[in-house]
mmCIF file of C-alpha atoms in Angstrom:
data_model
loop_
_atom_site.group_PDB
_atom_site.id
_atom_site.type_symbol
_atom_site.label_atom_id
_atom_site.label_comp_id
_atom_site.label_asym_id
_atom_site.label_seq_id
_atom_site.Cartn_x
_atom_site.Cartn_y
_atom_site.Cartn_z
ATOM 1 C CA MET A 99 -72.633 -11.629 21.334
ATOM 2 C CA PRO A 100 -74.647 -13.671 23.840
ATOM 3 C CA TYR A 101 -76.736 -12.778 26.813
ATOM 4 C CA ALA A 102 -75.818 -9.146 27.393
ATOM 5 C CA SER A 103 -78.820 -7.069 28.346
ATOM 6 C CA PRO A 104 -79.873 -4.794 25.472
ATOM 7 C CA PRO A 105 -79.229 -1.123 26.136
ATOM 8 C CA VAL A 106 -82.074 1.046 27.349
ATOM 9 C CA GLU A 107 -83.611 2.922 24.442
ATOM 10 C CA ARG A 108 -82.500 6.529 24.444
ATOM 11 C CA THR A 109 -85.013 9.306 23.988
ATOM 12 C CA SER A 110 -82.544 12.138 24.473
ATOM 13 C CA ALA A 111 -80.191 13.504 21.885
ATOM 14 C CA LEU A 112 -77.485 13.155 24.508
ATOM 15 C CA PRO A 113 -76.622 9.434 24.817
ATOM 16 C CA ARG A 114 -75.830 8.020 28.214
ATOM 17 C CA LEU A 115 -73.008 5.763 29.200
ATOM 18 C CA PRO A 116 -74.131 2.433 30.681
ATOM 19 C CA VAL A 117 -70.805 2.006 32.481
ATOM 20 C CA VAL A 118 -71.520 4.491 35.237
ATOM 21 C CA GLU A 119 -74.651 6.338 36.296
ATOM 22 C CA ARG A 120 -73.839 9.603 34.580
ATOM 23 C CA VAL A 121 -76.005 11.819 36.734
ATOM 24 C CA ARG A 122 -73.797 11.058 39.715
ATOM 25 C CA ARG A 123 -70.385 10.872 38.132
ATOM 26 C CA THR A 124 -67.572 13.314 37.630
ATOM 27 C CA THR A 125 -65.251 12.410 34.798
ATOM 28 C CA ALA A 126 -61.898 13.820 33.959
ATOM 29 C CA LEU A 127 -62.647 12.810 30.411
ATOM 30 C CA ALA A 128 -59.381 12.449 28.609
ATOM 31 C CA ALA A 129 -57.526 11.799 31.842
ATOM 32 C CA ALA A 130 -59.618 8.683 32.187
ATOM 33 C CA ALA A 131 -58.628 7.726 28.674
ATOM 34 C CA ALA A 132 -54.965 8.412 29.299
ATOM 35 C CA LEU A 133 -54.925 6.547 32.594
ATOM 36 C CA ALA A 134 -56.745 3.573 31.129
ATOM 37 C CA LEU A 135 -54.275 3.409 28.300
ATOM 38 C CA THR A 136 -51.384 3.236 30.730
ATOM 39 C CA GLY A 137 -52.885 0.556 32.918
ATOM 40 C CA ALA A 138 -54.918 2.427 35.531
ATOM 41 C CA ALA A 139 -58.613 1.895 36.179
ATOM 42 C CA VAL A 140 -60.748 3.932 33.832
ATOM 43 C CA TRP A 141 -63.354 5.003 36.313
ATOM 44 C CA GLN A 142 -61.160 5.751 39.321
ATOM 45 C CA LEU A 143 -61.805 9.432 38.596
ATOM 46 C CA ALA A 144 -65.524 9.109 39.292
ATOM 47 C CA GLY A 145 -66.772 11.647 41.811
ATOM 48 C CA GLY A 146 -68.111 10.715 45.192
ATOM 49 C CA ALA A 147 -71.162 11.716 47.148
ATOM 50 C CA GLN A 148 -72.470 15.235 46.788
ATOM 51 C CA LYS A 149 -71.567 17.739 49.483
ATOM 52 C CA SER A 150 -73.174 20.871 50.820
ATOM 53 C CA PRO A 151 -72.102 24.229 49.311
ATOM 54 C CA GLY A 152 -68.690 25.473 50.334
ATOM 55 C CA ALA A 153 -67.449 22.073 51.487
ATOM 56 C CA GLU A 154 -64.336 20.567 49.980
ATOM 57 C CA ALA A 155 -66.291 17.803 48.322
ATOM 58 C CA ALA A 156 -63.279 15.757 47.322
ATOM 59 C CA GLN A 157 -61.738 15.284 50.750
ATOM 60 C CA ASP A 158 -63.686 12.138 51.530
ATOM 61 C CA ASP A 159 -62.584 10.711 48.194
ATOM 62 C CA GLY A 160 -58.854 10.685 48.935
ATOM 63 C CA TYR A 161 -58.095 14.027 47.299
ATOM 64 C CA ALA A 162 -57.431 15.968 50.490
ATOM 65 C CA VAL A 163 -53.678 16.113 49.921
ATOM 66 C CA LEU A 164 -54.108 17.786 46.520
ATOM 67 C CA PRO A 165 -54.538 21.515 45.866
ATOM 68 C CA HIS A 166 -58.222 22.513 45.935
ATOM 69 C CA THR A 167 -60.000 25.414 44.266
ATOM 70 C CA SER A 168 -63.647 26.219 44.907
ATOM 71 C CA VAL A 169 -65.528 27.035 41.707
ATOM 72 C CA GLY A 170 -69.120 28.185 41.424
ATOM 73 C CA THR A 171 -71.605 28.017 38.586
ATOM 74 C CA SER A 172 -74.838 29.888 38.002
ATOM 75 C CA PRO A 173 -76.598 31.432 34.985
ATOM 76 C CA GLY A 174 -75.058 34.761 35.884
ATOM 77 C CA GLY A 175 -71.566 33.546 36.662
ATOM 78 C CA CYS A 176 -69.574 30.552 35.438
ATOM 79 C CA GLY A 177 -66.263 29.563 36.967
ATOM 80 C CA GLN A 178 -66.580 31.974 39.884
ATOM 81 C CA GLY A 179 -63.650 31.733 42.257
ATOM 82 C CA TRP A 180 -60.927 30.645 39.848
ATOM 83 C CA THR A 181 -58.692 33.476 38.748
ATOM 84 C CA SER A 182 -55.186 31.997 38.514
ATOM 85 C CA GLY A 183 -53.496 28.656 38.710
ATOM 86 C CA ARG A 184 -50.453 26.466 38.354
ATOM 87 C CA SER A 185 -49.917 23.214 36.536
ATOM 88 C CA GLY A 186 -50.168 19.783 38.087
ATOM 89 C CA LEU A 187 -52.733 17.376 39.515
ATOM 90 C CA GLN A 188 -55.452 19.253 41.371
ATOM 91 C CA VAL A 189 -59.104 19.301 42.394
ATOM 92 C CA PHE A 190 -61.792 21.826 41.551
ATOM 93 C CA ASP A 191 -64.691 21.680 44.014
ATOM 94 C CA VAL A 192 -67.557 22.674 41.744
ATOM 95 C CA THR A 193 -70.712 24.081 43.368
ATOM 96 C CA ASN A 194 -73.986 24.730 41.573
ATOM 97 C CA ARG A 195 -75.342 28.046 42.830
ATOM 98 C CA GLY A 196 -78.180 28.093 40.321
ATOM 99 C CA ILE A 197 -81.753 26.877 40.691
ATOM 100 C CA SER A 198 -81.591 24.010 38.176
ATOM 101 C CA PRO A 199 -79.211 21.119 37.476
ATOM 102 C CA ALA A 200 -76.080 21.907 35.501
ATOM 103 C CA ASP A 201 -73.266 20.287 33.561
ATOM 104 C CA VAL A 202 -69.887 21.946 34.080
ATOM 105 C CA GLN A 203 -66.933 21.364 31.765
ATOM 106 C CA LEU A 204 -63.314 22.463 31.975
ATOM 107 C CA VAL A 205 -62.268 23.329 28.422
ATOM 108 C CA GLU A 206 -59.575 24.818 26.257
ATOM 109 C CA PRO A 207 -61.272 28.039 25.058
ATOM 110 C CA GLY A 208 -59.592 28.074 21.668
ATOM 111 C CA THR A 209 -60.757 24.628 20.564
ATOM 112 C CA GLY A 210 -63.603 23.773 22.920
ATOM 113 C CA ALA A 211 -61.780 20.549 23.799
ATOM 114 C CA VAL A 212 -62.883 19.099 27.135
ATOM 115 C CA LEU A 213 -60.460 18.112 29.900
ATOM 116 C CA GLY A 214 -63.033 17.115 32.489
ATOM 117 C CA GLU A 215 -66.667 17.485 33.408
ATOM 118 C CA VAL A 216 -69.210 17.352 36.193
ATOM 119 C CA GLU A 217 -72.611 16.218 34.968
ATOM 120 C CA GLY A 218 -76.083 16.571 36.422
ATOM 121 C CA LEU A 219 -74.930 18.671 39.370
ATOM 122 C CA ALA A 220 -77.984 19.525 41.456
ATOM 123 C CA PRO A 221 -78.618 23.013 42.842
ATOM 124 C CA ASN A 222 -76.860 23.752 46.123
ATOM 125 C CA ARG A 223 -74.571 20.755 45.717
ATOM 126 C CA SER A 224 -70.819 20.354 45.157
ATOM 127 C CA ARG A 225 -68.734 17.717 43.484
ATOM 128 C CA PRO A 226 -64.972 17.325 42.856
ATOM 129 C CA LEU A 227 -63.377 17.526 39.447
ATOM 130 C CA LEU A 228 -59.895 15.962 39.333
ATOM 131 C CA VAL A 229 -57.612 17.050 36.486
ATOM 132 C CA ARG A 230 -53.931 17.451 35.695
ATOM 133 C CA LEU A 231 -53.239 20.805 34.077
ATOM 134 C CA ALA A 232 -50.319 21.718 31.854
ATOM 135 C CA ALA A 233 -49.296 25.315 31.262
ATOM 136 C CA GLY A 234 -51.903 26.954 29.058
ATOM 137 C CA SER A 235 -55.264 28.715 28.969
ATOM 138 C CA TYR A 236 -58.443 27.175 30.362
ATOM 139 C CA ALA A 237 -62.004 28.144 31.174
ATOM 140 C CA PHE A 238 -65.112 26.590 32.659
ATOM 141 C CA ARG A 239 -68.157 26.117 30.457
ATOM 142 C CA CYS A 240 -71.448 25.922 32.346
ATOM 143 C CA LEU A 241 -74.557 24.384 30.870
ATOM 144 C CA GLN A 242 -77.482 25.102 33.150
ATOM 145 C CA SER A 243 -80.738 23.361 32.278
ATOM 146 C CA ASP A 244 -83.020 25.379 29.986
ATOM 147 C CA THR A 245 -80.401 28.071 29.377
ATOM 148 C CA ASP A 246 -77.664 28.641 26.841
ATOM 149 C CA ALA A 247 -74.086 27.637 27.628
ATOM 150 C CA VAL A 248 -72.064 30.247 29.513
ATOM 151 C CA SER A 249 -68.261 30.414 29.479
ATOM 152 C CA GLY A 250 -66.300 31.672 32.451
ATOM 153 C CA PRO A 251 -63.183 33.814 32.303
ATOM 154 C CA THR A 252 -60.083 32.398 30.665
ATOM 155 C CA VAL A 253 -57.417 31.572 33.231
ATOM 156 C CA ARG A 254 -53.757 31.332 32.335
ATOM 157 C CA VAL A 255 -52.002 28.424 34.060
ATOM 158 C CA THR A 256 -48.239 28.526 34.500
ATOM 159 C CA GLY A 257 -45.763 25.799 35.347
ATOM 160 C CA SER A 258 -44.395 22.707 33.644
ATOM 161 C CA GLY A 259 -45.265 19.089 33.006
ATOM 162 C CA ALA A 260 -47.804 17.240 30.916
ATOM 163 C CA GLY A 261 -51.497 17.627 31.553
ATOM 164 C CA THR A 262 -54.734 15.803 30.921
ATOM 165 C CA PRO A 263 -55.167 15.467 27.141
ATOM 166 C CA ALA A 264 -58.178 17.491 26.029
ATOM 167 C CA VAL A 265 -60.722 15.880 23.715
ATOM 168 C CA VAL A 266 -62.853 17.726 21.185
ATOM 169 C CA PRO A 267 -66.447 16.488 21.736
ATOM 170 C CA VAL A 268 -68.083 14.518 18.963
ATOM 171 C CA THR A 269 -71.487 15.444 17.628
ATOM 172 C CA GLN A 270 -74.473 13.346 16.652
ATOM 173 C CA GLN A 271 -73.668 14.299 13.060
ATOM 174 C CA ASP A 272 -70.179 12.812 13.454
ATOM 175 C CA LEU A 273 -71.621 9.479 14.526
ATOM 176 C CA ILE A 274 -74.532 9.106 12.111
ATOM 177 C CA PRO A 275 -72.376 8.193 9.047
ATOM 178 C CA VAL A 276 -70.565 5.572 11.123
ATOM 179 C CA ALA A 277 -73.846 4.034 12.263
ATOM 180 C CA LEU A 278 -75.162 3.944 8.698
ATOM 181 C CA ALA A 279 -71.960 2.315 7.468
ATOM 182 C CA TYR A 280 -72.216 -0.329 10.187
ATOM 183 C CA GLN A 281 -75.853 -1.025 9.322
ATOM 184 C CA LYS A 282 -74.826 -1.588 5.706
ATOM 185 C CA TRP A 283 -72.034 -3.921 6.822
ATOM 186 C CA VAL A 284 -74.460 -5.977 8.926
ATOM 187 C CA ALA A 285 -76.875 -6.087 5.992
ATOM 188 C CA SER A 286 -74.068 -7.493 3.839
ATOM 189 C CA GLN A 287 -73.389 -10.256 6.408
ATOM 190 C CA LEU A 288 -76.955 -11.418 7.003
ATOM 191 C CA PRO A 289 -77.471 -13.341 3.721
ATOM 192 C CA GLY A 290 -74.415 -15.434 4.507
ATOM 193 C CA LEU A 291 -75.710 -16.075 8.018
ATOM 194 C CA VAL A 292 -79.077 -17.217 6.654
ATOM 195 C CA SER A 293 -77.306 -19.511 4.201
ATOM 196 C CA ASP A 294 -75.130 -20.989 6.960
ATOM 197 C CA VAL A 295 -78.129 -21.659 9.220
ATOM 198 C CA ALA A 296 -80.047 -23.192 6.304
ATOM 199 C CA ALA A 297 -77.120 -25.558 5.744
ATOM 200 C CA LEU A 298 -77.179 -26.426 9.453
ATOM 201 C CA HIS A 299 -80.898 -27.153 9.286
ATOM 202 C CA GLY A 300 -80.400 -29.326 6.214
ATOM 203 C CA ALA A 301 -77.706 -31.399 7.904
ATOM 204 C CA VAL A 302 -79.839 -31.865 11.013
ATOM 205 C CA ALA A 303 -82.899 -32.811 8.974
ATOM 206 C CA SER A 304 -80.912 -35.397 6.982
ATOM 207 C CA GLY A 305 -79.392 -36.967 10.093
ATOM 208 C CA ASP A 306 -75.805 -35.952 9.219
ATOM 209 C CA LEU A 307 -74.321 -35.581 12.715
ATOM 210 C CA ALA A 308 -70.746 -34.736 11.639
ATOM 211 C CA GLY A 309 -71.962 -32.293 9.001
ATOM 212 C CA ALA A 310 -74.370 -30.666 11.451
ATOM 213 C CA LYS A 311 -71.581 -30.080 13.951
ATOM 214 C CA GLN A 312 -69.371 -28.480 11.316
ATOM 215 C CA ARG A 313 -72.182 -26.305 9.992
ATOM 216 C CA TRP A 314 -73.254 -25.324 13.492
ATOM 217 C CA LEU A 315 -69.820 -23.841 14.196
ATOM 218 C CA THR A 316 -69.711 -21.964 10.874
ATOM 219 C CA ALA A 317 -73.157 -20.455 11.442
ATOM 220 C CA HIS A 318 -72.590 -19.622 15.079
ATOM 221 C CA LEU A 319 -69.343 -17.785 14.395
ATOM 222 C CA ALA A 320 -71.042 -15.819 11.609
ATOM 223 C CA TYR A 321 -73.619 -14.635 14.130
ATOM 224 C CA GLU A 322 -71.031 -13.818 16.784
ATOM 225 C CA ARG A 323 -69.208 -11.481 14.376
ATOM 226 C CA LEU A 324 -72.261 -9.205 14.486
ATOM 227 C CA GLY A 325 -71.702 -8.407 18.169
ATOM 228 C CA ALA A 326 -72.050 -4.644 17.871
ATOM 229 C CA ALA A 327 -75.572 -4.984 16.484
ATOM 230 C CA TYR A 328 -77.072 -7.335 19.067
ATOM 231 C CA GLY A 329 -78.807 -4.546 20.992
ATOM 232 C CA ALA A 330 -80.688 -3.653 17.825
ATOM 233 C CA PHE A 331 -81.875 -7.242 17.316
ATOM 234 C CA GLY A 332 -84.330 -6.985 20.198
ATOM 235 C CA ASP A 333 -85.855 -10.089 21.755
ATOM 236 C CA VAL A 334 -84.927 -12.244 18.782
ATOM 237 C CA ASP A 335 -81.278 -12.133 19.915
ATOM 238 C CA ASP A 336 -82.211 -14.149 23.003
ATOM 239 C CA GLU A 337 -84.136 -16.613 20.853
ATOM 240 C CA ILE A 338 -81.200 -17.034 18.486
ATOM 241 C CA ASN A 339 -78.242 -16.997 20.860
ATOM 242 C CA GLY A 340 -79.525 -16.874 24.406
ATOM 243 C CA PRO A 341 -78.849 -19.428 27.153
ATOM 244 C CA ARG A 342 -80.297 -22.880 26.662
ATOM 245 C CA HIS A 343 -83.356 -22.520 28.884
ATOM 246 C CA HIS A 344 -86.021 -23.483 26.347
ATOM 247 C CA ASP A 345 -84.002 -25.717 24.036
ATOM 248 C CA THR A 346 -83.969 -23.016 21.404
ATOM 249 C CA GLY A 347 -81.445 -21.269 19.210
ATOM 250 C CA PHE A 348 -77.831 -22.061 18.584
ATOM 251 C CA HIS A 349 -77.213 -23.444 22.051
ATOM 252 C CA GLY A 350 -80.264 -25.699 21.988
ATOM 253 C CA VAL A 351 -78.905 -27.268 18.800
ATOM 254 C CA GLU A 352 -75.390 -27.368 20.250
ATOM 255 C CA TYR A 353 -76.484 -29.253 23.358
ATOM 256 C CA GLY A 354 -78.365 -31.830 21.337
ATOM 257 C CA LEU A 355 -75.549 -32.432 18.869
ATOM 258 C CA TRP A 356 -72.717 -32.796 21.371
ATOM 259 C CA HIS A 357 -74.471 -34.169 24.449
ATOM 260 C CA GLY A 358 -77.154 -36.177 22.715
ATOM 261 C CA GLY A 359 -74.796 -37.393 19.999
ATOM 262 C CA THR A 360 -77.622 -37.430 17.475
ATOM 263 C CA THR A 361 -79.708 -35.156 15.284
ATOM 264 C CA THR A 362 -82.893 -36.892 16.373
ATOM 265 C CA GLY A 363 -85.398 -34.446 17.815
ATOM 266 C CA LEU A 364 -83.406 -31.374 16.752
ATOM 267 C CA GLU A 365 -85.071 -30.678 13.400
ATOM 268 C CA SER A 366 -87.740 -28.460 14.938
ATOM 269 C CA VAL A 367 -85.147 -26.545 16.964
ATOM 270 C CA ALA A 368 -83.005 -25.970 13.888
ATOM 271 C CA ALA A 369 -86.083 -24.981 11.873
ATOM 272 C CA LYS A 370 -87.054 -22.383 14.503
ATOM 273 C CA LEU A 371 -83.487 -21.044 14.484
ATOM 274 C CA LEU A 372 -83.611 -20.715 10.684
ATOM 275 C CA SER A 373 -86.967 -18.938 10.866
ATOM 276 C CA ASP A 374 -85.638 -16.477 13.465
ATOM 277 C CA VAL A 375 -82.542 -15.694 11.414
ATOM 278 C CA GLN A 376 -84.603 -15.228 8.260
ATOM 279 C CA GLY A 377 -86.913 -12.881 10.160
ATOM 280 C CA LEU A 378 -83.924 -10.941 11.438
ATOM 281 C CA ALA A 379 -82.563 -10.501 7.919
ATOM 282 C CA ALA A 380 -85.956 -9.401 6.617
ATOM 283 C CA SER A 381 -86.487 -6.819 9.374
ATOM 284 C CA TRP A 382 -82.961 -5.382 9.443
ATOM 285 C CA PRO A 383 -83.530 -2.752 6.700
ATOM 286 C CA LYS A 384 -86.134 -1.124 8.971
ATOM 287 C CA VAL A 385 -83.817 -0.926 11.983
ATOM 288 C CA GLN A 386 -82.509 2.474 13.079
ATOM 289 C CA LEU A 387 -79.250 1.876 14.878
ATOM 290 C CA ASP A 388 -78.526 4.333 17.669
ATOM 291 C CA PRO A 389 -75.477 6.342 16.485
ATOM 292 C CA ALA A 390 -74.089 6.319 20.029
ATOM 293 C CA VAL A 391 -74.076 2.554 20.344
ATOM 294 C CA LEU A 392 -70.833 1.791 18.490
ATOM 295 C CA GLY A 393 -68.686 3.725 20.944
ATOM 296 C CA VAL A 394 -70.034 1.545 23.743
ATOM 297 C CA ARG A 395 -69.811 -1.683 21.751
ATOM 298 C CA ALA A 396 -66.148 -1.047 20.940
ATOM 299 C CA HIS A 397 -65.285 -2.291 24.423
ATOM 300 C CA GLU A 398 -68.479 -4.099 25.389
ATOM 301 C CA ILE A 399 -68.019 -6.890 22.838
ATOM 302 C CA VAL A 400 -64.706 -7.815 24.459
ATOM 303 C CA GLU A 401 -66.147 -7.398 27.956
ATOM 304 C CA ASN A 402 -68.867 -9.901 27.114
ATOM 305 C CA ALA A 403 -66.360 -12.257 25.519
ATOM 306 C CA ILE A 404 -64.433 -12.273 28.797
ATOM 307 C CA GLU A 405 -67.540 -12.714 30.933
ATOM 308 C CA PHE A 406 -69.336 -15.363 28.911
ATOM 309 C CA GLU A 407 -66.824 -17.051 26.623
ATOM 310 C CA LEU A 408 -63.541 -17.080 28.533
ATOM 311 C CA SER A 409 -65.451 -18.165 31.633
ATOM 312 C CA GLY A 410 -66.817 -21.196 29.769
ATOM 313 C CA ARG A 411 -70.396 -20.292 30.701
ATOM 314 C CA THR A 412 -71.578 -20.608 27.103
ATOM 315 C CA ASP A 413 -70.098 -24.019 26.333
ATOM 316 C CA TYR A 414 -72.920 -26.501 25.759
ATOM 317 C CA GLY A 415 -70.636 -29.211 24.460
ATOM 318 C CA SER A 416 -68.923 -27.915 21.331
ATOM 319 C CA GLY A 417 -65.812 -26.620 23.113
ATOM 320 C CA SER A 418 -65.798 -23.656 20.722
ATOM 321 C CA ASN A 419 -65.427 -20.788 23.169
ATOM 322 C CA LEU A 420 -62.005 -19.734 21.879
ATOM 323 C CA ALA A 421 -63.238 -19.752 18.292
ATOM 324 C CA THR A 422 -66.174 -17.612 19.416
ATOM 325 C CA VAL A 423 -63.813 -15.137 21.061
ATOM 326 C CA GLY A 424 -61.971 -14.910 17.747
ATOM 327 C CA ALA A 425 -65.266 -14.052 16.048
ATOM 328 C CA ASN A 426 -65.892 -11.427 18.710
ATOM 329 C CA LEU A 427 -62.508 -9.885 17.912
ATOM 330 C CA ASP A 428 -63.541 -9.795 14.253
ATOM 331 C CA GLY A 429 -66.629 -7.839 15.273
ATOM 332 C CA THR A 430 -64.585 -5.457 17.384
ATOM 333 C CA THR A 431 -62.169 -4.929 14.512
ATOM 334 C CA GLU A 432 -65.021 -3.920 12.214
ATOM 335 C CA VAL A 433 -66.292 -1.396 14.766
ATOM 336 C CA LEU A 434 -62.824 0.096 15.282
ATOM 337 C CA THR A 435 -62.274 0.337 11.536
ATOM 338 C CA LEU A 436 -65.408 2.424 11.122
ATOM 339 C CA LEU A 437 -64.696 4.565 14.199
ATOM 340 C CA ARG A 438 -61.009 5.112 13.444
ATOM 341 C CA PRO A 439 -61.432 8.511 11.729
ATOM 342 C CA LEU A 440 -63.085 9.819 14.899
ATOM 343 C CA LEU A 441 -60.740 8.047 17.300
ATOM 344 C CA SER A 442 -57.361 8.738 15.736
ATOM 345 C CA SER A 443 -57.199 12.297 17.095
ATOM 346 C CA ARG A 444 -58.813 11.432 20.428
ATOM 347 C CA VAL A 445 -57.214 8.234 21.789
ATOM 348 C CA PRO A 446 -53.828 6.541 21.242
ATOM 349 C CA MET A 447 -54.903 4.099 18.539
ATOM 350 C CA PRO A 448 -51.438 2.487 18.199
ATOM 351 C CA GLN A 449 -51.754 1.184 21.777
ATOM 352 C CA ILE A 450 -55.213 -0.199 21.057
ATOM 353 C CA ASP A 451 -53.971 -1.824 17.859
ATOM 354 C CA THR A 452 -51.091 -3.403 19.769
ATOM 355 C CA ALA A 453 -53.478 -4.789 22.403
ATOM 356 C CA MET A 454 -55.798 -6.170 19.706
ATOM 357 C CA ALA A 455 -52.874 -7.863 17.991
ATOM 358 C CA ALA A 456 -51.640 -9.338 21.282
ATOM 359 C CA ALA A 457 -55.068 -10.778 22.094
ATOM 360 C CA ARG A 458 -55.364 -12.256 18.618
ATOM 361 C CA ALA A 459 -51.867 -13.723 18.789
ATOM 362 C CA GLN A 460 -52.604 -15.389 22.115
ATOM 363 C CA LEU A 461 -55.753 -16.968 20.696
ATOM 364 C CA THR A 462 -53.764 -18.247 17.745
ATOM 365 C CA ALA A 463 -51.042 -19.624 20.005
ATOM 366 C CA ASP A 464 -53.625 -21.524 22.053
ATOM 367 C CA GLY A 465 -55.051 -23.122 18.920
ATOM 368 C CA ALA A 466 -58.527 -24.491 18.267
ATOM 369 C CA VAL A 467 -58.872 -26.405 21.515
ATOM 370 C CA PRO A 468 -61.578 -26.460 24.185
ATOM 371 C CA LEU A 469 -61.149 -23.816 26.846
ATOM 372 C CA GLY A 470 -60.826 -26.462 29.539
ATOM 373 C CA ALA A 471 -57.840 -28.037 27.771
ATOM 374 C CA LEU A 472 -55.639 -24.978 28.264
ATOM 375 C CA THR A 473 -52.854 -25.155 30.804
ATOM 376 C CA GLN A 474 -52.782 -22.753 33.709
ATOM 377 C CA GLU A 475 -50.004 -20.795 32.024
ATOM 378 C CA GLN A 476 -52.028 -20.511 28.813
ATOM 379 C CA ARG A 477 -55.080 -19.338 30.737
ATOM 380 C CA GLU A 478 -53.053 -16.738 32.586
ATOM 381 C CA LYS A 479 -51.595 -15.373 29.350
ATOM 382 C CA LEU A 480 -55.011 -15.343 27.702
ATOM 383 C CA ASN A 481 -56.632 -13.589 30.639
ATOM 384 C CA ALA A 482 -53.824 -11.036 30.780
ATOM 385 C CA ALA A 483 -54.059 -10.265 27.067
ATOM 386 C CA PHE A 484 -57.816 -9.777 27.140
ATOM 387 C CA GLY A 485 -57.742 -7.898 30.431
ATOM 388 C CA ASP A 486 -55.311 -5.436 28.901
ATOM 389 C CA LEU A 487 -57.378 -5.178 25.717
ATOM 390 C CA VAL A 488 -60.632 -4.329 27.458
ATOM 391 C CA GLU A 489 -58.779 -1.728 29.526
ATOM 392 C CA GLN A 490 -57.385 -0.130 26.381
ATOM 393 C CA LEU A 491 -60.820 -0.076 24.751
ATOM 394 C CA ALA A 492 -62.749 1.237 27.757
ATOM 395 C CA PRO A 493 -62.133 4.995 27.193
ATOM 396 C CA ILE A 494 -63.698 4.909 23.733
ATOM 397 C CA ALA A 495 -67.237 5.074 25.089
ATOM 398 C CA ALA A 496 -66.445 8.188 27.131
ATOM 399 C CA VAL A 497 -64.525 9.887 24.340
ATOM 400 C CA LEU A 498 -67.322 9.270 21.814
ATOM 401 C CA ASP A 499 -70.086 10.333 24.165
ATOM 402 C CA VAL A 500 -72.069 13.218 22.678
ATOM 403 C CA ARG A 501 -71.830 16.224 24.973
ATOM 404 C CA ARG A 502 -73.792 19.389 25.078
ATOM 405 C CA THR A 503 -71.596 22.364 24.175
ATOM 406 C CA GLN A 504 -74.146 25.144 23.576
#
């Protein structure tokens, strides 16, 4: 997976989403997932600017026509102001009346499943929480900094119609086995990658131009299938697969083979690439993969494929962008396979599977041709398939975000 900036190292046990600055967002958690899976923008539920206490914070965000309920939170009182309700789309204007920042969640008391949340709400500030409630029982859970979680009174909501699907939060313990399984899978792939790059180096060193081109593609696709791990590779990822700014890595070799039309002068570049890959394989057993990273990578691999591969920005002569996208889909498939036990009860996996299959089918229909050789109709179909896929995958990061519950 080329060029994406590695994620910031996390020091907290509560991972942070890179998609939106969490400290300023309000997420109707599963509503975002449900909307994304039916074609709406995932983050359209993000909260706006903070308001002073007592103000209807959502009015400037286009929510003024919806029913509003003012809800307060403090260490001594959670969910103050909400005593009864009806079903339907509505806004809770949540105000922090405590003296420290707070996270506020709307939950189903029986299961602890979260419908929506306001995170990092500063003292004396308000923010809107947009949710769609079905008939049932709900309560606010308030997590003030440096204090235990406090649950507000259970409120019975009457009415009819479907509501925001609630999602049971995952724990760090849920994610650790998945991360370990992925690390083992990467470890199983690295010997093959080293072998493929060694074959590439051998072909370059012997002056076999046709063989070098073939082996370059095999090795490069093997690396691209490891997309979910690239953040853990550190700076060596840029050396191996970064843009061709120092005539290094895969793309330095690619440019020389296809634009130069010769292996002359590329032996040292290929040798450095082999050394970097060997070093990566040797150091991998010591890597500790962040358990939270796979939820983000589930959609980020495809996002990067759209940005860098389907745009043609990474083509240095081989015309292999579509093949690379196929390798990226392989990497995404591996991530989804490992995450499926956690996702199956939290997001509509059949819709994601359908979108994955549609994207793969469109790649197959377009064949192994350079991106620039596609017709306008083919490009439109390809863009539509991958646009839908990344939209379907986007909620996974939010659903698999570890949330404080105590």
